Amino acid sequence: MISLTLPDGSKRTFDGPVSGLDVAADIGPGLAKAALAVRIDGEMRDLDFLIEKDSAFSVVTSKDEDALDLIRHDAAHIMAEAVQELYPDVQVTIGPSIENGFYYDFARSDKFTPEDLVVIEKRMHEIVKRDEKIERSVRPRDEAIEFFKDMGEHYKAQLIEAIPAGEEVSLYSQGDFIDLCRGPHLPSTGRLGKAFKLTKLAGAYWRGDSNNEMLQRIYGTAWANEKQLKEYLHMVEEAEKRDHRRLGREMELFHLQEEAQGSVFWHPKGWTMYRILQDYIRGKLEDADYAEVNTPQLVDRSLWEASGHWEKFRENMFISESEDKVLAIKPMNCPCHVQIFRQGTRSYRDLPLRMAEFGSCHRNEPSGALHGIMRVRAFTQDDAHIFCTEEQITAETKAFCELLLDVYKDLGFEEVAVKFSDRPPVRAGEDETWDKAESALKEATEAAGLSWTLNPGEGAFYGPKLEFVLRDAIGRDWQCGTMQVDFVLPERLDASYIGVDGEKHRPVMLHRAILGSFERFIGILIENHAGRMPMWLAPVQVVITTITSDADEYAHEVMGALLKAGFRAELDIQNEKINFKIRKHSHAKVPAILVVGKREAEEGTVALRRLGGKDQEILAIKDAVDILAVEAKGPLA
RNA sequence: GCCGCCGUAGCUCAGGGGUAGAGCGCACCAUUGGUAAUGGUGAGGCCAUAAGUUCGAUUCUUAUCGGCGGCACCA
């Protein structure tokens, strides 16, 4: 007798072992038809999984969140089947489901072309139509290795070799295609439906290791129904319009050119945004009791050797020479800050000492890593180092997390993904120290009310790390803020303070940045707001424009009032129709347009029009200025 | 850096072995108009760079540089 508990709490009993599909059918024929998989005691299983003991039971249909994973994974398999049918020389490797879709990596000497994707996709639809049964089987590990080797699937064999001897592996087959897979899968290829599309072709290293050969990866997207697919494709299209590289040009914020690869040419409007952001951060740091400094761009090799960067970071450093000296353009500010700390004798009374710099850094990033202004070779960090005692780590970290969240909120980011990276395999410092650093960082993060996901082994060589990650319009994640605990650099560069006991002690160094870099953060800001910046950040806050030239003189008067009130305002008395000018400034994403014509000139009013709005508001000049002034007030004011 | 794709006017793109075209933008002229494109005229290009094939290359080939998408990297 087997008793199954359904999601609503009710129970069903069966005389003996039953398959998931049987249970679904027992509940209702409609459900059986819609069933894609079942969930038994929380584990997703194939529909024909035989249930042999009392369990919690639920049916997974296309309406479930989990179903997408299943669908995407199946789409990957069906793609692999299609590829193997079309190109028998190909070896299959790995094909997981990912966010929004799936991919599969293939090994093949001939290259896939974009045209091939069309053919493969067509074949996938045929396989769905064939509605091949998807069947699970189990083989002993060694037998499975032989099996795949015989098939010429050496990558698969290699994967199984990583599984401990004596274990069994599960295989899934559909038609003539068989793949190593943990499952679960749909009962047949027909269940995939039509809501999928192959999207791009890319290279990817075997097992993610750049020492290995490169495979050919095909990406696709897959959804529960065609409506979802259509929505997704539309969303991607819309997101492309928010790309900061495109908006940067359209809004005349900045440009990049090959003579200065990886460096930004900031135009007046972009630089205005940059300065506003910098002033804002500077204000926040002053409030939080940081002291701003500025340190050299060119620093002798010897300091980088002492800090360890020459050894660990040399490849990414730009080098210059002068007379017989080798100088590095600083890739980071930390060693310089330590130099300031080291001047004179420090007391425990000086701690925590918070030293901030808008530090201009250069890193010779691999060419393939560059991306708009998000990943550049010359950038400015909103960097700071907090020199403190071990006891102060928790309080400082907590205060930093709060400051960061505060800033992010002001800038329009309510949700931040936090990643905690713990000790890497190769590291400096004792395990005991790492224990201390990691738990202090964790504790403080929790105290700040943050939850994180673990990035195992991804910490810096000198200490654990918190990463604050924001997502761009296209769904790419970018690390912006960071907080790192460092016990190593103070030691290497001999930073010390005199403690209460009159003895020398090593301070701990906390490396931290809120924005990460101005370049990256402004890129994210542009995409997050789709270029429609809140008024306090908008490079041009208000445009005054005229209906006819009769109002030119009055428009100047209004302009004067706005300038006097401190607005970043522009006057447009171009001899064009008002429709044209409204359109022009709307495209430029100016938050407010003040239209003046004969009427307004006579009455001393302005017609206020908001970006994207249809209505206008007739206001006295003073009232308009007052209303806009409230909106233009930044978070610091 | 690696794999693939791409490089034609400021931007978006068409074209194609006989030295180039559109729309937008820009300039000039006319137009003075009530909230997302007024009309006309005109100026812009060593067709990324270099070599090769050819009577002739922007078009074909190769290399270089750069861009894009991934991968790897990202203290």
XYZ file of C-alpha atoms (C1' of nucleotides) in Angstrom:
712
model
C 0.000 0.000 0.000
C 1.420 3.360 -1.070
C 0.018 6.652 0.136
C 0.698 9.851 -1.774
C 0.111 13.329 -0.385
C -1.065 15.837 -2.972
C -0.245 19.558 -2.840
C -3.700 20.331 -1.369
C -2.977 17.977 1.515
C -5.316 15.226 0.366
C -4.065 11.667 0.134
C -4.384 8.962 -2.464
C -3.529 5.361 -1.926
C -2.436 2.704 -4.373
C -2.103 -1.031 -3.990
C 1.421 -1.226 -5.327
C 4.108 0.786 -7.088
C 2.630 3.240 -9.570
C 4.092 5.506 -12.202
C 3.733 9.261 -11.954
C 1.626 9.240 -15.064
C -0.762 6.675 -13.540
C -1.255 8.858 -10.504
C -1.888 11.892 -12.689
C -4.428 9.879 -14.706
C -6.051 8.763 -11.488
C -6.489 12.400 -10.466
C -7.923 13.346 -13.854
C -7.435 12.604 -17.548
C -6.902 16.310 -18.288
C -4.040 16.439 -15.849
C -2.478 13.311 -17.312
C -2.515 14.949 -20.720
C -0.947 18.156 -19.453
C 1.632 16.385 -17.307
C 5.266 16.929 -18.260
C 6.896 15.430 -15.183
C 6.154 14.776 -11.555
C 7.636 15.983 -8.347
C 8.174 13.371 -5.672
C 9.312 14.526 -2.262
C 10.529 17.683 -3.939
C 12.549 15.914 -6.646
C 11.549 16.290 -10.265
C 11.134 12.904 -11.920
C 10.135 11.468 -15.259
C 6.453 10.726 -15.733
C 7.123 6.995 -15.864
C 9.149 7.050 -12.648
C 7.881 4.224 -10.485
C 6.793 5.392 -7.055
C 7.403 2.671 -4.507
C 6.919 4.374 -1.168
C 4.786 6.967 0.561
C 5.670 10.405 -0.742
C 4.607 13.958 -1.368
C 3.371 14.080 -4.943
C 2.633 16.789 -7.447
C 2.323 17.015 -11.204
C 4.467 19.415 -13.195
C 2.631 20.987 -16.132
C 3.676 23.712 -18.518
C 2.212 26.221 -16.085
C 4.860 25.450 -13.483
C 8.030 27.487 -13.147
C 10.003 24.242 -13.127
C 8.492 23.205 -16.399
C 10.606 25.742 -18.236
C 13.769 24.053 -17.073
C 12.472 20.768 -18.327
C 11.387 22.220 -21.642
C 14.719 23.939 -22.173
C 16.689 20.887 -21.286
C 14.637 18.856 -23.717
C 15.083 21.505 -26.352
C 18.841 21.109 -25.916
C 18.565 17.357 -26.425
C 16.338 17.734 -29.435
C 18.783 20.215 -30.897
C 21.616 17.741 -30.352
C 19.565 15.031 -32.034
C 18.873 17.328 -34.974
C 22.530 18.265 -35.266
C 23.646 14.651 -35.191
C 21.152 13.698 -37.857
C 22.271 16.548 -40.094
C 26.004 16.381 -39.390
C 26.975 12.830 -38.412
C 30.615 13.845 -37.889
C 29.715 15.959 -34.867
C 30.455 14.946 -31.275
C 28.027 16.066 -28.639
C 29.242 17.298 -25.271
C 27.088 19.224 -22.821
C 23.746 20.933 -23.218
C 22.057 22.430 -20.192
C 19.062 24.671 -19.717
C 19.936 28.247 -18.844
C 18.061 31.425 -18.110
C 15.590 32.007 -20.963
C 16.778 29.034 -22.941
C 19.448 26.463 -23.523
C 22.635 25.703 -25.376
C 24.543 22.721 -26.550
C 28.286 22.497 -27.196
C 29.412 20.506 -30.199
C 32.832 19.365 -31.341
C 33.184 19.404 -35.106
C 35.974 20.386 -37.475
C 33.657 22.136 -39.935
C 32.148 25.359 -38.713
C 28.462 25.895 -38.272
C 27.139 28.892 -40.156
C 24.159 31.085 -39.349
C 22.384 29.372 -42.238
C 22.920 26.039 -40.528
C 20.905 27.288 -37.575
C 17.860 27.664 -39.799
C 18.277 24.097 -41.032
C 18.826 22.744 -37.520
C 15.800 24.551 -36.197
C 13.686 23.112 -38.992
C 14.889 19.622 -38.169
C 14.071 20.196 -34.512
C 10.485 20.944 -35.472
C 10.411 17.692 -37.423
C 11.660 15.779 -34.396
C 8.933 17.350 -32.298
C 6.408 16.251 -34.912
C 7.761 12.701 -34.843
C 6.889 12.702 -31.158
C 9.650 10.236 -30.316
C 9.377 8.526 -26.973
C 12.064 9.668 -24.542
C 13.325 6.710 -22.553
C 15.569 6.434 -19.579
C 17.981 3.588 -19.070
C 20.754 2.870 -16.617
C 24.184 1.388 -17.254
C 27.227 0.667 -15.131
C 29.776 3.466 -15.459
C 32.468 1.432 -17.216
C 30.026 -0.013 -19.678
C 28.732 3.479 -20.435
C 32.263 4.698 -21.112
C 32.815 1.883 -23.612
C 29.432 2.514 -25.108
C 30.170 6.162 -25.863
C 33.705 5.430 -27.003
C 32.331 2.933 -29.501
C 30.015 5.609 -30.772
C 32.976 7.951 -31.223
C 31.650 10.253 -28.496
C 34.899 10.884 -26.683
C 33.748 13.945 -24.821
C 30.840 12.051 -23.329
C 33.166 9.221 -22.350
C 35.429 11.746 -20.669
C 32.496 13.129 -18.693
C 31.575 9.689 -17.429
C 35.172 8.981 -16.508
C 34.847 11.739 -13.956
C 32.085 9.752 -12.227
C 33.414 7.395 -9.525
C 33.933 3.794 -10.605
C 31.230 1.322 -9.673
C 28.429 3.837 -9.993
C 25.675 3.693 -12.536
C 24.866 6.405 -14.998
C 21.544 7.213 -16.571
C 21.085 7.602 -20.301
C 18.176 9.049 -22.186
C 17.301 8.062 -25.698
C 14.924 9.453 -28.259
C 14.820 8.053 -31.767
C 18.414 7.178 -32.680
C 19.833 9.747 -30.305
C 21.175 8.759 -26.928
C 22.744 11.053 -24.376
C 24.247 10.869 -20.950
C 21.900 12.747 -18.681
C 20.666 12.888 -15.143
C 17.180 13.893 -16.284
C 14.375 14.284 -15.805
C 12.918 14.678 -19.248
C 9.584 15.014 -20.964
C 7.859 11.747 -21.894
C 8.233 12.407 -25.629
C 9.665 14.966 -28.040
C 6.182 16.080 -29.045
C 5.712 17.686 -25.657
C 8.298 20.339 -26.429
C 5.849 22.149 -28.687
C 6.843 24.935 -31.033
C 7.880 27.721 -28.719
C 11.629 27.656 -29.326
C 14.131 29.402 -31.540
C 17.850 29.116 -32.119
C 19.452 32.444 -31.425
C 23.193 32.489 -31.756
C 26.389 30.714 -32.516
C 29.417 31.075 -30.278
C 32.673 29.527 -29.270
C 33.121 28.002 -25.826
C 36.014 26.163 -24.229
C 35.572 22.497 -23.389
C 34.784 22.382 -19.687
C 35.180 26.131 -19.427
C 38.956 25.951 -19.463
C 40.864 28.195 -21.842
C 43.645 25.596 -22.056
C 41.208 23.227 -23.717
C 40.024 23.189 -27.285
C 37.181 25.397 -28.300
C 33.817 23.882 -29.077
C 30.968 25.335 -31.077
C 28.050 26.398 -28.961
C 24.559 26.947 -30.287
C 22.220 28.977 -28.112
C 18.457 28.856 -28.250
C 15.496 30.135 -26.326
C 12.523 27.980 -25.356
C 9.219 28.667 -23.643
C 6.057 26.938 -22.530
C 4.009 28.473 -25.325
C 4.354 30.648 -28.369
C 2.943 33.670 -26.639
C 5.753 33.569 -24.098
C 8.309 33.132 -26.857
C 6.932 36.109 -28.717
C 6.956 38.216 -25.574
C 10.515 37.245 -24.863
C 11.719 38.087 -28.359
C 9.929 41.406 -28.126
C 11.531 42.093 -24.772
C 14.985 41.415 -26.204
C 14.280 43.787 -29.052
C 13.157 46.498 -26.647
C 16.165 45.928 -24.437
C 18.474 46.557 -27.375
C 17.068 50.042 -27.644
C 18.253 50.717 -24.114
C 21.801 49.636 -24.829
C 24.067 52.288 -23.330
C 26.308 52.233 -26.395
C 23.375 53.242 -28.534
C 21.920 55.749 -26.070
C 25.364 57.160 -25.393
C 25.606 58.142 -29.031
C 22.007 59.206 -29.480
C 22.048 61.335 -26.363
C 25.537 62.680 -27.114
C 26.942 61.447 -23.817
C 30.224 59.875 -24.927
C 31.962 58.039 -27.709
C 34.690 55.467 -28.156
C 37.141 55.217 -30.999
C 39.862 52.837 -31.926
C 42.750 55.195 -31.354
C 41.931 55.020 -27.665
C 40.611 51.511 -27.398
C 38.866 50.922 -24.124
C 38.877 54.582 -23.058
C 35.922 56.913 -22.998
C 35.624 60.274 -24.730
C 33.097 61.994 -22.497
C 31.019 64.622 -24.279
C 29.625 67.627 -22.412
C 26.328 65.967 -21.528
C 27.867 62.709 -20.433
C 30.492 64.517 -18.427
C 27.778 66.521 -16.734
C 26.172 63.285 -15.598
C 29.530 62.017 -14.467
C 30.170 65.132 -12.414
C 26.743 65.096 -10.824
C 27.251 61.503 -9.824
C 30.719 62.250 -8.496
C 29.495 65.222 -6.479
C 26.739 63.081 -5.081
C 29.115 60.297 -4.042
C 31.544 62.826 -2.625
C 28.756 64.211 -0.459
C 27.787 60.760 0.756
C 31.377 59.955 1.620
C 31.832 63.210 3.498
C 28.724 62.399 5.513
C 30.124 58.962 6.257
C 33.384 60.426 7.533
C 35.699 59.522 4.686
C 38.700 61.684 3.839
C 39.353 62.189 0.141
C 42.869 61.899 -1.239
C 44.525 61.760 -4.619
C 47.482 59.613 -5.585
C 49.937 59.294 -8.495
C 49.200 57.672 -11.836
C 52.744 56.546 -12.458
C 54.350 54.553 -9.715
C 57.700 52.810 -9.709
C 57.859 49.103 -10.286
C 59.350 48.545 -6.828
C 56.104 49.441 -5.077
C 54.170 46.993 -7.246
C 56.721 44.331 -6.509
C 56.305 44.967 -2.813
C 52.535 44.873 -3.009
C 52.587 41.639 -5.003
C 50.868 43.123 -8.036
C 53.964 42.840 -10.193
C 53.775 39.107 -9.746
C 50.016 38.603 -9.808
C 48.790 41.387 -12.031
C 51.689 42.256 -14.309
C 49.927 41.162 -17.516
C 47.157 43.652 -16.952
C 49.398 46.598 -16.199
C 50.478 49.308 -18.607
C 54.141 50.028 -18.223
C 56.078 53.178 -18.920
C 59.734 54.045 -18.685
C 61.662 57.091 -17.726
C 65.441 57.266 -17.700
C 66.407 53.996 -16.052
C 63.165 53.556 -14.137
C 60.263 51.259 -14.926
C 56.940 52.772 -13.954
C 53.501 51.265 -13.949
C 50.343 53.202 -14.608
C 48.375 52.294 -11.553
C 45.798 49.574 -12.057
C 44.427 50.183 -8.561
C 44.841 52.603 -5.729
C 45.435 50.417 -2.705
C 49.258 50.510 -2.547
C 49.185 54.295 -2.887
C 46.703 54.631 -0.068
C 48.932 52.549 2.134
C 51.728 55.015 1.375
C 49.606 57.835 2.741
C 48.718 55.757 5.759
C 52.392 55.086 6.378
C 53.350 58.732 6.548
C 54.002 59.631 10.154
C 53.030 57.383 13.018
C 49.467 56.185 13.297
C 47.668 55.620 16.546
C 44.769 53.319 17.351
C 42.940 56.589 17.894
C 43.137 57.230 14.134
C 41.200 54.060 13.384
C 39.027 53.413 11.602
C 40.642 55.605 9.000
C 38.578 55.882 5.840
C 40.577 57.050 2.846
C 38.681 57.721 -0.369
C 39.820 58.505 -3.876
C 38.163 58.904 -7.213
C 40.992 56.824 -8.474
C 41.772 56.790 -12.136
C 43.001 53.313 -13.014
C 44.279 51.653 -16.150
C 44.157 47.942 -16.757
C 45.164 46.244 -19.929
C 42.061 44.105 -20.247
C 41.962 41.397 -22.921
C 40.523 42.904 -26.097
C 37.660 40.443 -26.105
C 36.549 41.601 -22.667
C 35.943 45.221 -23.619
C 32.314 46.218 -23.742
C 31.097 49.766 -24.307
C 31.806 51.775 -21.187
C 31.005 48.819 -18.932
C 34.373 47.173 -19.317
C 37.125 49.568 -20.301
C 40.861 49.912 -19.908
C 40.779 53.337 -18.308
C 38.271 53.940 -15.586
C 37.726 55.737 -12.338
C 36.804 53.879 -9.209
C 34.923 55.409 -6.329
C 37.525 53.673 -4.271
C 38.215 53.809 -0.585
C 40.227 51.860 1.924
C 39.284 51.583 5.505
C 42.193 50.957 7.848
C 40.813 49.434 11.005
C 41.267 46.840 13.714
C 39.909 43.332 13.448
C 37.248 44.235 15.972
C 36.068 47.048 13.754
C 35.539 44.913 10.642
C 31.957 44.031 11.437
C 30.805 47.533 12.239
C 32.613 48.996 9.226
C 31.221 46.388 6.879
C 27.736 46.875 8.172
C 28.004 50.637 7.822
C 29.340 50.205 4.307
C 26.528 47.888 3.246
C 24.020 50.371 4.545
C 25.710 53.233 2.752
C 25.793 51.238 -0.461
C 22.136 50.298 -0.286
C 21.285 53.878 0.459
C 23.180 55.070 -2.612
C 21.725 52.380 -4.848
C 18.253 53.320 -3.721
C 18.891 56.976 -4.502
C 20.050 55.963 -7.954
C 17.003 53.832 -8.651
C 18.199 50.346 -7.758
C 16.056 48.631 -5.175
C 17.275 45.151 -5.879
C 20.900 44.164 -5.720
C 22.291 40.691 -6.013
C 24.943 40.103 -3.381
C 27.594 37.463 -3.856
C 29.918 36.265 -1.196
C 33.223 34.918 -2.459
C 35.221 32.876 -0.007
C 38.833 31.654 0.066
C 40.400 30.698 -3.246
C 42.603 27.629 -3.543
C 45.715 29.762 -3.979
C 45.796 32.400 -1.276
C 47.881 34.340 1.154
C 47.402 34.173 4.900
C 46.648 31.514 7.501
C 43.408 29.531 7.504
C 42.700 30.919 10.934
C 42.858 34.432 9.560
C 40.542 33.442 6.721
C 38.073 31.945 9.187
C 38.058 35.227 11.001
C 37.754 37.372 7.915
C 35.021 35.274 6.349
C 32.886 35.101 9.427
C 33.303 38.802 10.145
C 32.218 39.644 6.619
C 29.265 37.263 6.735
C 28.144 38.472 10.103
C 28.263 42.087 9.039
C 26.401 41.385 5.824
C 23.659 39.677 7.740
C 23.566 42.505 10.227
C 22.961 44.829 7.286
C 19.967 42.692 6.368
C 21.447 41.315 3.157
C 21.224 37.798 1.875
C 23.816 36.509 -0.539
C 24.677 33.647 -2.794
C 27.999 31.923 -2.410
C 30.725 32.110 -5.041
C 32.931 29.365 -3.702
C 36.653 29.944 -4.080
C 36.228 33.251 -5.894
C 37.665 35.514 -3.232
C 40.719 37.699 -3.729
C 44.049 36.136 -2.886
C 44.273 38.371 0.150
C 40.786 38.023 1.524
C 37.084 37.242 1.116
C 34.918 39.485 -0.938
C 31.383 40.765 -1.232
C 30.184 41.647 -4.712
C 27.169 43.788 -5.451
C 25.868 42.891 -8.858
C 23.532 44.851 -11.113
C 22.015 43.659 -14.356
C 22.106 45.518 -17.656
C 19.329 45.817 -20.231
C 20.399 42.698 -22.118
C 20.497 40.592 -18.962
C 24.230 40.647 -18.429
C 25.387 40.886 -14.824
C 28.018 43.419 -13.806
C 29.819 43.642 -10.533
C 29.582 47.186 -9.302
C 30.030 47.563 -5.578
C 32.525 45.490 -3.642
C 33.845 45.043 -0.143
C 36.966 43.048 0.544
C 38.712 42.201 3.744
C 42.486 42.265 3.442
C 45.018 41.087 6.017
C 47.820 40.747 3.505
C 48.594 44.118 1.964
C 49.178 45.943 5.273
C 51.722 43.251 6.050
C 53.435 43.369 2.670
C 53.610 47.147 2.620
C 54.351 47.397 6.312
C 51.448 49.493 7.512
C 51.178 49.737 11.260
C 49.695 51.706 14.098
C 50.490 52.036 17.772
C 47.922 50.292 19.924
C 46.653 51.062 23.420
C 49.448 48.845 24.670
C 52.080 51.066 23.094
C 53.067 48.289 20.688
C 53.001 48.243 16.887
C 50.042 46.490 15.314
C 48.897 45.697 11.803
C 45.695 47.333 10.705
C 43.195 45.440 8.573
C 42.444 46.985 5.243
C 38.924 46.988 3.839
C 38.823 47.647 0.106
C 35.469 48.977 -0.902
C 33.685 50.672 -3.770
C 30.037 51.586 -4.094
C 29.696 52.277 -7.795
C 32.706 50.194 -8.696
C 33.622 52.510 -11.512
C 31.931 55.613 -12.817
C 32.104 54.262 -16.342
C 30.393 50.990 -15.611
C 27.870 52.471 -13.254
C 26.850 55.207 -15.659
C 26.425 52.527 -18.304
C 24.112 50.624 -15.988
C 22.312 53.814 -14.998
C 21.629 54.702 -18.617
C 20.264 51.246 -19.348
C 18.266 51.036 -16.165
C 16.533 54.326 -16.907
C 16.455 53.721 -20.664
C 18.144 57.110 -20.943
C 15.297 58.900 -19.148
C 17.293 60.088 -16.203
C 15.632 61.417 -13.088
C 15.764 65.179 -13.207
C 18.620 65.562 -10.752
C 20.847 63.400 -12.963
C 19.664 64.612 -16.359
C 22.371 66.523 -18.240
C 19.755 68.910 -19.596
C 16.884 69.279 -17.202
C 14.646 71.692 -19.034
C 14.342 72.981 -22.579
C 12.514 76.215 -23.234
C 11.175 76.410 -26.732
C 9.051 78.766 -28.706
C 6.031 78.394 -30.941
C 6.906 81.368 -33.094
C 9.703 83.895 -33.057
C 7.299 86.399 -31.462
C 8.060 84.707 -28.176
C 11.863 84.722 -28.494
C 12.376 87.605 -26.156
C 10.050 86.137 -23.570
C 11.766 82.753 -23.893
C 15.044 84.425 -22.968
C 13.355 85.840 -19.924
C 12.133 82.381 -18.865
C 15.586 80.976 -19.545
C 17.048 83.630 -17.280
C 14.716 82.639 -14.474
C 15.683 78.986 -14.822
C 19.395 79.664 -14.920
C 19.065 81.858 -11.903
C 17.323 79.020 -10.087
C 20.289 76.794 -10.939
C 18.784 74.630 -13.645
C 20.677 73.018 -16.454
C 18.467 74.541 -19.092
C 18.639 75.010 -22.844
C 16.891 77.493 -25.047
C 15.560 76.425 -28.441
C 14.349 79.299 -30.579
C 15.091 77.498 -33.813
C 12.708 78.409 -36.617
C 10.925 75.054 -36.666
C 7.421 73.873 -36.016
C 6.607 73.148 -32.405
C 5.876 69.505 -33.280
C 9.358 69.101 -34.625
C 10.959 70.650 -31.581
C 8.890 68.635 -29.126
C 9.850 65.492 -30.963
C 13.499 66.452 -31.029
C 13.761 67.118 -27.319
C 11.677 64.114 -26.448
C 14.143 61.966 -28.348
C 16.917 63.683 -26.444
C 15.073 62.529 -23.300
C 14.903 65.937 -21.677
C 12.633 65.514 -18.629
C 10.724 68.774 -19.008
C 9.917 71.072 -21.906
C 8.605 74.572 -21.371
C 6.720 75.793 -24.416
C 6.091 79.494 -24.791
C 4.070 81.261 -27.443
C 2.309 84.561 -27.792
C -0.253 83.594 -25.153
C 2.315 82.693 -22.527
C 4.314 85.820 -23.299
C 1.264 87.958 -22.701
C 0.235 86.175 -19.528
C 3.690 85.601 -18.063
C 3.190 81.831 -18.052
C 4.795 78.715 -19.480
C 3.289 75.494 -20.797
C 5.039 72.643 -19.007
C 5.242 69.343 -20.794
C 6.753 66.228 -19.246
C 8.864 63.736 -21.143
C 6.605 61.092 -22.592
C 3.480 62.899 -21.402
C 0.709 64.182 -23.602
C -0.656 66.926 -21.396
C 0.569 70.390 -20.715
C 0.240 72.441 -17.625
C -0.008 76.219 -17.832
C 1.883 77.786 -14.959
C 3.261 81.138 -13.940
C 7.033 81.223 -14.444
C 7.677 81.247 -10.740
C 5.362 78.330 -10.086
C 6.967 76.289 -12.823
C 10.410 77.030 -11.430
C 9.298 76.051 -7.932
C 7.680 72.819 -9.036
C 10.646 71.786 -11.135
C 13.088 72.802 -8.437
C 11.541 70.271 -6.086
C 11.968 67.532 -8.663
C 15.477 68.598 -9.564
C 16.612 68.390 -5.986
C 19.060 65.546 -5.637
C 19.025 63.127 -2.723
C 21.728 65.122 -0.958
C 19.810 68.365 -0.855
C 43.435 36.249 -25.709
C 40.120 32.167 -28.180
C 35.840 30.818 -31.709
C 32.317 32.817 -35.131
C 30.165 36.944 -37.729
C 30.833 41.905 -39.473
C 33.468 46.665 -41.400
C 30.145 51.272 -47.662
C 28.460 59.142 -45.769
C 28.063 61.580 -38.724
C 23.923 57.482 -37.831
C 20.893 53.207 -39.840
C 21.588 50.460 -44.031
C 21.114 49.066 -49.743
C 24.515 47.837 -53.752
C 28.210 45.355 -56.352
C 35.004 43.212 -61.013
C 34.477 49.110 -64.882
C 36.272 54.551 -58.964
C 28.765 54.390 -55.356
C 23.133 54.987 -53.454
C 18.668 55.821 -49.814
C 16.537 57.628 -45.233
C 17.809 60.363 -40.955
C 21.323 64.100 -39.468
C 24.117 68.584 -41.297
C 24.264 73.479 -44.382
C 21.462 77.026 -47.180
C 16.603 79.046 -48.911
C 11.460 79.544 -48.259
C 7.931 78.849 -44.386
C 6.054 82.025 -38.095
C 3.468 77.099 -37.068
C 0.087 75.577 -30.213
C 2.661 70.028 -28.226
C 6.441 63.581 -31.246
C 8.855 64.689 -38.444
C 6.893 71.815 -43.258
C 8.850 71.942 -48.206
C 12.955 72.710 -51.521
C 18.180 72.840 -52.665
C 23.017 71.284 -51.422
C 27.533 69.502 -49.170
C 29.469 64.838 -47.182
C 32.679 58.566 -48.971
C 40.688 56.365 -50.777
C 33.684 51.665 -49.783
C 38.695 50.120 -42.269
C 44.161 49.428 -43.583
C 47.937 46.701 -46.393
C 49.430 43.180 -49.837
C 47.911 39.753 -53.745
C 44.856 38.093 -58.214
C 43.202 41.100 -62.536
C 43.743 45.242 -68.261
C 40.966 47.161 -64.063
C 39.382 45.823 -56.984
C 35.155 49.160 -52.961
C 33.479 44.199 -54.848
C 37.575 38.175 -55.169
C 41.998 36.151 -51.746
C 45.149 36.723 -47.578
C 46.918 39.435 -43.507
C 46.392 43.431 -40.041
C 43.315 46.708 -37.229
C 38.608 47.566 -35.192
C 33.376 46.338 -33.946
C 29.568 42.696 -32.479
C 28.017 37.853 -30.010
C 29.762 34.185 -26.895
C 33.908 31.727 -24.131
C 38.047 32.574 -20.967
C 39.601 36.685 -17.887
C 37.734 40.517 -14.428
C 42.168 42.089 -6.477
